[in-house]
Amino acid sequence: MKIISIFKAPSKSFHDQLLNIVDDKYEVVYLTELIRNILLEDSDLSASIRKSISESKPIPDEDFSNLIIKKITQKVEQNYIVVGFPRTLHQLQMFAKHLKKAMINYDLIGITMEIEVEDAIKKWYGKNGKLIELKDFNSLAKYLNKN
């Protein structure tokens, strides 16, 4: 499984552009959609997220990570593009820990676009994955079509 994490502020126009260039090789994952969907469920994860939202607190990194893991374990043969996550080193480490715990074999590729990424994240990717810096959407489209 290939998981591409795009470090970019999500927007509707970016979402639409991305869906136009991605073929069946990748499934695009947006946290906002996952959150909206989990809130319709009756589970411990949805209860935790509901509680954070009702108390006007940030959703815990572990819940974000669990949301994505829940999604990608439904189709482990699929490749995924995760937009806007992880954003911090802690989220990245938590996500890698959950992937390992779920015994998922993966290649994690980070792509930066329009956002400066923490040096600690760059260092993590240098040891554990691959980090690619792209300047614009056309570069992203070319990269995704090649890989």
Short mmCIF file of C-alpha atoms in Angstrom, two decimals:
data_model
loop_
_atom_site.label_atom_id
_atom_site.label_comp_id
_atom_site.label_asym_id
_atom_site.label_seq_id
_atom_site.Cartn_x
_atom_site.Cartn_y
_atom_site.Cartn_z
CA MET A 1 0.00 0.00 0.00
CA LYS A 2 1.22 3.46 -0.85
CA ILE A 3 0.04 6.33 1.36
CA ILE A 4 0.73 9.82 0.08
CA SER A 5 0.27 12.60 2.59
CA ILE A 6 -0.10 16.04 1.06
CA PHE A 7 0.93 18.90 3.32
CA LYS A 8 -1.41 21.58 2.05
CA ALA A 9 -4.30 23.52 3.46
CA PRO A 10 -7.37 21.72 2.10
CA SER A 11 -9.76 23.70 -0.05
CA LYS A 12 -12.75 22.89 -2.22
CA SER A 13 -10.94 23.89 -5.42
CA PHE A 14 -7.93 21.72 -4.55
CA HIS A 15 -10.27 18.81 -3.75
CA ASP A 16 -12.01 19.16 -7.12
CA GLN A 17 -8.72 19.45 -9.03
CA LEU A 18 -7.30 16.42 -7.24
CA LEU A 19 -10.33 14.27 -8.00
CA ASN A 20 -9.98 15.18 -11.68
CA ILE A 21 -6.42 13.85 -11.94
CA VAL A 22 -6.55 10.83 -9.63
CA ASP A 23 -7.44 7.54 -11.25
CA ASP A 24 -8.31 4.20 -9.67
CA LYS A 25 -4.75 3.89 -8.33
CA TYR A 26 -5.56 6.21 -5.43
CA GLU A 27 -8.42 6.99 -3.12
CA VAL A 28 -8.44 10.54 -1.77
CA VAL A 29 -9.07 10.86 1.97
CA TYR A 30 -10.14 14.11 3.60
CA LEU A 31 -10.40 14.32 7.38
CA THR A 32 -13.47 16.54 7.22
CA GLU A 33 -15.37 13.86 5.32
CA LEU A 34 -14.19 11.14 7.71
CA ILE A 35 -15.28 13.21 10.70
CA ARG A 36 -18.67 13.95 9.17
CA ASN A 37 -19.20 10.23 8.48
CA ILE A 38 -18.00 8.97 11.87
CA LEU A 39 -20.38 11.33 13.66
CA LEU A 40 -23.25 9.35 12.12
CA GLU A 41 -21.99 6.16 13.76
CA ASP A 42 -22.41 4.84 17.27
CA SER A 43 -18.88 3.90 18.34
CA ASP A 44 -16.25 4.77 20.92
CA LEU A 45 -14.37 6.77 18.30
CA SER A 46 -17.44 8.80 17.33
CA ALA A 47 -18.24 9.41 21.02
CA SER A 48 -14.72 10.71 21.64
CA ILE A 49 -14.88 13.05 18.64
CA ARG A 50 -18.39 14.23 19.56
CA LYS A 51 -17.18 15.00 23.08
CA SER A 52 -14.23 17.05 21.81
CA ILE A 53 -16.47 19.00 19.45
CA SER A 54 -19.16 19.64 22.07
CA GLU A 55 -16.52 20.87 24.54
CA SER A 56 -14.94 23.07 21.83
CA LYS A 57 -11.65 21.20 22.25
CA PRO A 58 -9.34 20.02 19.49
CA ILE A 59 -9.92 16.47 18.31
CA PRO A 60 -7.09 14.36 19.77
CA ASP A 61 -4.31 13.29 17.39
CA GLU A 62 -5.03 9.68 18.27
CA ASP A 63 -8.63 10.04 17.07
CA PHE A 64 -7.48 11.56 13.76
CA SER A 65 -5.06 8.70 13.30
CA ASN A 66 -7.70 6.10 14.20
CA LEU A 67 -10.11 7.66 11.70
CA ILE A 68 -7.65 7.24 8.86
CA ILE A 69 -6.61 3.75 9.95
CA LYS A 70 -10.28 2.74 10.08
CA LYS A 71 -10.71 4.00 6.52
CA ILE A 72 -7.63 2.40 4.98
CA THR A 73 -8.07 -0.98 6.65
CA GLN A 74 -11.34 -1.36 4.73
CA LYS A 75 -9.32 -1.77 1.50
CA VAL A 76 -5.67 -2.51 2.26
CA GLU A 77 -4.90 -3.20 -1.40
CA GLN A 78 -5.81 0.40 -2.30
CA ASN A 79 -3.33 3.31 -2.42
CA TYR A 80 -4.39 6.47 -0.62
CA ILE A 81 -3.82 10.20 -0.77
CA VAL A 82 -4.42 11.84 2.59
CA VAL A 83 -4.81 15.61 2.35
CA GLY A 84 -3.85 17.80 5.28
CA PHE A 85 -2.70 15.04 7.63
CA PRO A 86 -0.41 14.65 9.41
CA ARG A 87 0.39 18.28 10.24
CA THR A 88 2.70 17.78 13.21
CA LEU A 89 5.46 15.39 14.14
CA HIS A 90 3.28 13.94 16.92
CA GLN A 91 0.49 13.20 14.43
CA LEU A 92 2.99 11.61 12.06
CA GLN A 93 4.46 9.41 14.78
CA MET A 94 0.99 8.45 16.04
CA PHE A 95 -0.10 7.56 12.50
CA ALA A 96 3.00 5.40 11.88
CA LYS A 97 2.45 3.67 15.23
CA HIS A 98 -1.17 2.86 14.33
CA LEU A 99 -0.16 1.60 10.87
CA LYS A 100 2.38 -0.71 12.48
CA LYS A 101 -0.14 -1.88 15.10
CA ALA A 102 -2.63 -2.69 12.30
CA MET A 103 0.18 -4.67 10.61
CA ILE A 104 -0.20 -2.70 7.39
CA ASN A 105 2.74 -2.75 4.99
CA TYR A 106 3.03 0.71 3.54
CA ASP A 107 5.23 3.27 1.84
CA LEU A 108 4.60 6.71 3.32
CA ILE A 109 5.36 9.59 0.99
CA GLY A 110 5.02 13.19 2.07
CA ILE A 111 4.41 15.92 -0.48
CA THR A 112 4.71 19.55 0.54
CA MET A 113 2.73 22.19 -1.32
CA GLU A 114 2.50 25.82 -0.31
CA ILE A 115 3.12 25.01 3.36
CA GLU A 116 6.42 25.02 5.22
CA VAL A 117 6.93 21.70 6.96
CA GLU A 118 8.61 21.41 10.35
CA ASP A 119 12.25 20.33 10.24
CA ALA A 120 11.41 17.47 12.61
CA ILE A 121 8.88 16.13 10.08
CA LYS A 122 11.42 16.43 7.26
CA LYS A 123 13.92 14.51 9.38
CA TRP A 124 11.35 11.77 10.14
CA TYR A 125 10.56 11.34 6.45
CA GLY A 126 14.29 11.25 5.69
CA LYS A 127 14.62 8.18 7.93
CA ASN A 128 11.23 6.48 7.50
CA GLY A 129 9.72 7.50 4.20
CA LYS A 130 10.13 9.94 1.38
CA LEU A 131 9.48 13.70 1.28
CA ILE A 132 8.94 15.50 -2.02
CA GLU A 133 8.64 19.27 -2.34
CA LEU A 134 6.41 20.46 -5.17
CA LYS A 135 5.65 24.06 -6.05
CA ASP A 136 2.30 23.84 -7.82
CA PHE A 137 -0.63 21.64 -8.74
CA ASN A 138 0.74 20.78 -12.20
CA SER A 139 3.85 19.29 -10.58
CA LEU A 140 1.60 17.23 -8.30
CA ALA A 141 -0.45 16.01 -11.26
CA LYS A 142 2.71 14.92 -13.11
CA TYR A 143 4.03 13.13 -10.01
CA LEU A 144 0.76 11.26 -9.37
CA ASN A 145 0.39 10.23 -13.01
CA LYS A 146 3.94 8.77 -13.01
CA ASN A 147 3.64 6.89 -9.71
#
